[in-house]
Coordinates of C-alpha atoms in Angstrom, one line a residue:
M15 CA 8.3 1.1 29.4
G16 CA 7.5 2.3 26.0
R17 CA 4.5 1.3 23.9
K18 CA 4.5 -1.5 21.5
S19 CA 5.1 -0.7 17.9
V20 CA 2.1 -0.8 15.6
Q21 CA 3.6 -3.7 13.7
S22 CA 4.2 -5.8 16.9
K23 CA 0.6 -5.3 17.8
V24 CA -0.4 -6.3 14.3
K25 CA 1.8 -9.5 14.5
E26 CA 0.1 -10.4 17.8
F27 CA -3.3 -10.2 16.1
L28 CA -2.2 -12.2 13.1
I29 CA -0.5 -14.9 15.3
K30 CA -3.8 -15.2 17.3
K31 CA -5.6 -15.4 14.0
G32 CA -3.4 -18.5 13.2
H33 CA -1.0 -17.0 10.7
A34 CA 2.4 -18.3 10.5
L35 CA 4.6 -15.2 10.0
P36 CA 7.6 -15.6 7.6
K37 CA 11.0 -15.1 9.0
R38 CA 12.2 -13.1 6.1
P39 CA 10.5 -11.0 3.3
C40 CA 8.8 -13.2 0.8
V41 CA 5.9 -13.3 -1.6
A42 CA 2.7 -14.6 0.1
S43 CA 0.3 -17.0 -1.5
K44 CA -1.9 -16.0 -4.3
Q45 CA -4.9 -16.5 -1.9
E46 CA -3.4 -14.4 0.8
R47 CA -2.5 -11.6 -1.7
I48 CA -5.9 -11.4 -3.1
L49 CA -7.5 -11.4 0.3
W50 CA -5.4 -8.6 1.7
T51 CA -5.5 -6.5 -1.5
K52 CA -9.5 -6.8 -1.2
L53 CA -9.5 -5.8 2.4
L54 CA -7.0 -2.8 1.7
L55 CA -9.2 -1.6 -1.3
E56 CA -12.3 -1.8 1.0
E57 CA -10.7 0.3 3.6
I58 CA -9.4 2.9 1.2
L59 CA -12.9 3.2 -0.4
E60 CA -14.2 3.8 3.1
M61 CA -11.5 6.6 3.6
F62 CA -12.5 8.2 0.4
E63 CA -16.2 8.1 1.5
G64 CA -15.2 9.9 4.8
A65 CA -13.4 12.6 2.7
G66 CA -16.4 13.1 0.5
I67 CA -14.7 11.7 -2.6
S68 CA -16.1 9.2 -5.1
L69 CA -14.2 7.1 -7.6
L70 CA -15.9 7.3 -11.0
V71 CA -14.9 4.5 -13.5
K72 CA -14.8 5.5 -17.1
L73 CA -16.3 2.3 -18.7
A74 CA -15.5 3.4 -22.3
N75 CA -11.8 3.2 -21.4
L76 CA -11.8 -0.6 -20.1
T77 CA -10.5 -3.2 -22.5
E78 CA -10.3 -6.9 -22.1
D79 CA -7.0 -7.5 -20.8
T80 CA -7.1 -11.1 -19.4
P81 CA -7.6 -14.5 -21.1
E82 CA -10.9 -14.8 -19.2
G83 CA -12.1 -11.5 -20.6
D84 CA -11.9 -9.6 -17.3
H85 CA -11.3 -5.9 -17.5
I86 CA -8.4 -4.5 -15.7
L87 CA -8.8 -1.1 -14.0
R88 CA -5.8 1.3 -14.7
L89 CA -5.3 4.8 -13.4
T90 CA -6.6 6.3 -16.7
D91 CA -9.8 4.5 -16.3
F92 CA -11.3 6.6 -13.3
E93 CA -11.7 10.1 -12.2
V94 CA -11.8 11.3 -8.6
R95 CA -14.5 13.7 -7.7
D96 CA -15.7 15.6 -4.5
T97 CA -19.3 14.2 -4.5
H98 CA -20.8 14.7 -0.9
K99 CA -20.3 16.0 2.4
P100 CA -17.1 14.7 4.2
D101 CA -17.4 12.8 7.5
L102 CA -14.1 13.3 9.3
V103 CA -14.7 10.3 11.7
E104 CA -15.4 8.0 8.8
F105 CA -12.3 9.2 7.0
A106 CA -10.1 8.7 10.2
D107 CA -11.6 5.2 10.8
G108 CA -11.0 4.3 7.0
A109 CA -7.4 5.7 7.4
G110 CA -6.7 3.7 10.5
D111 CA -8.1 0.4 9.2
G112 CA -6.4 1.0 5.9
N113 CA -3.1 1.5 7.8
Y114 CA -3.7 -1.7 9.9
V115 CA -4.5 -3.9 6.8
L116 CA -1.5 -2.5 5.0
V117 CA 0.8 -3.3 7.9
A118 CA -0.9 -6.6 8.1
F119 CA -0.2 -7.5 4.5
S120 CA 3.4 -6.3 4.6
T121 CA 3.7 -8.4 7.9
L122 CA 2.5 -11.4 6.0
M123 CA 5.1 -10.8 3.4
G124 CA 7.8 -10.8 6.1
I125 CA 8.5 -7.2 5.8
E126 CA 9.4 -4.9 8.7
V127 CA 7.7 -1.7 7.8
D128 CA 9.3 0.9 9.9
P129 CA 12.7 1.1 8.2
I130 CA 10.9 1.0 4.8
F131 CA 8.6 3.9 6.0
H132 CA 11.5 6.0 7.0
E133 CA 13.4 5.4 3.9
V134 CA 10.3 6.6 1.9
C135 CA 9.6 9.7 4.2
D136 CA 13.3 10.7 4.0
N137 CA 13.5 10.1 0.2
N138 CA 10.3 12.3 -0.1
L139 CA 12.0 15.2 1.5
L140 CA 14.8 14.8 -1.0
K141 CA 12.3 15.7 -3.7
F142 CA 12.6 19.4 -2.8
A143 CA 16.2 19.5 -4.1
P144 CA 17.1 22.1 -6.9
G145 CA 15.1 21.1 -10.0
H146 CA 11.8 20.1 -8.4
T147 CA 8.7 21.4 -9.8
I148 CA 5.0 21.4 -8.7
R149 CA 2.4 20.2 -11.1
E150 CA -0.8 22.2 -11.8
D151 CA -2.7 20.0 -9.5
G152 CA -0.3 20.5 -6.5
K153 CA 1.8 17.3 -7.0
L154 CA 5.5 17.6 -6.2
I155 CA 7.6 16.5 -9.2
K156 CA 11.0 15.3 -8.0
P157 CA 14.0 16.9 -9.7
P158 CA 15.7 15.1 -12.7
D159 CA 18.7 13.7 -10.6
H160 CA 16.6 12.3 -7.8
Q161 CA 17.5 8.8 -6.8
P162 CA 14.7 6.4 -5.6
P163 CA 14.7 5.0 -2.1
N164 CA 16.8 1.9 -1.5
I165 CA 14.0 -0.5 -1.0
L166 CA 15.8 -3.5 -2.0
G167 CA 18.6 -2.9 0.1
L168 CA 16.6 -2.5 3.2
L169 CA 14.7 -5.8 2.2
R170 CA 18.1 -7.5 1.8
E171 CA 18.9 -6.3 5.4
Q172 CA 15.8 -8.1 6.4
G173 CA 16.7 -11.3 4.7
Y174 CA 15.2 -11.0 1.4
Q175 CA 17.1 -13.1 -1.1
G176 CA 15.4 -12.0 -4.3
E177 CA 13.6 -15.2 -5.1
D178 CA 10.1 -15.1 -6.6
E179 CA 8.7 -18.2 -5.2
L180 CA 6.5 -18.5 -2.4
D181 CA 8.2 -18.8 1.0
D182 CA 7.6 -21.9 3.2
L183 CA 9.2 -20.5 6.4

């Protein structure tokens, strides 16, 4: 008998916690999306901490972007620096917790993550086709004719109907 998949273990946790899991991909409630995004960010920051990395926010770049006067943090508003000694145990814990939270968040959106992850992994390997380049910082840049992964097709196979409203299933 094989081991349970990670997602089935996460589903078991969510059900024990009292969550009703959707039968197909859908948008979770605003409250759930905010909670799980916050949890995921906490775990990612723990992972950074374990890697010896700090996120430094450039306050001068922030602008008021919302009617409430809040500032929205964009990729250009921070810098990543090696600031302290790495702790591999803390990194692995953050990575494991981050993956757990990400799978839980996806599950609450009704998404079966395994086919999506395989599609993304396979698609990333295609980025090595003729015409790819490697940026100065080491990031692989896909070739000009690279096609994105077929995420919408996989979501439709899982029952996604393209609606934006919340799912009551």
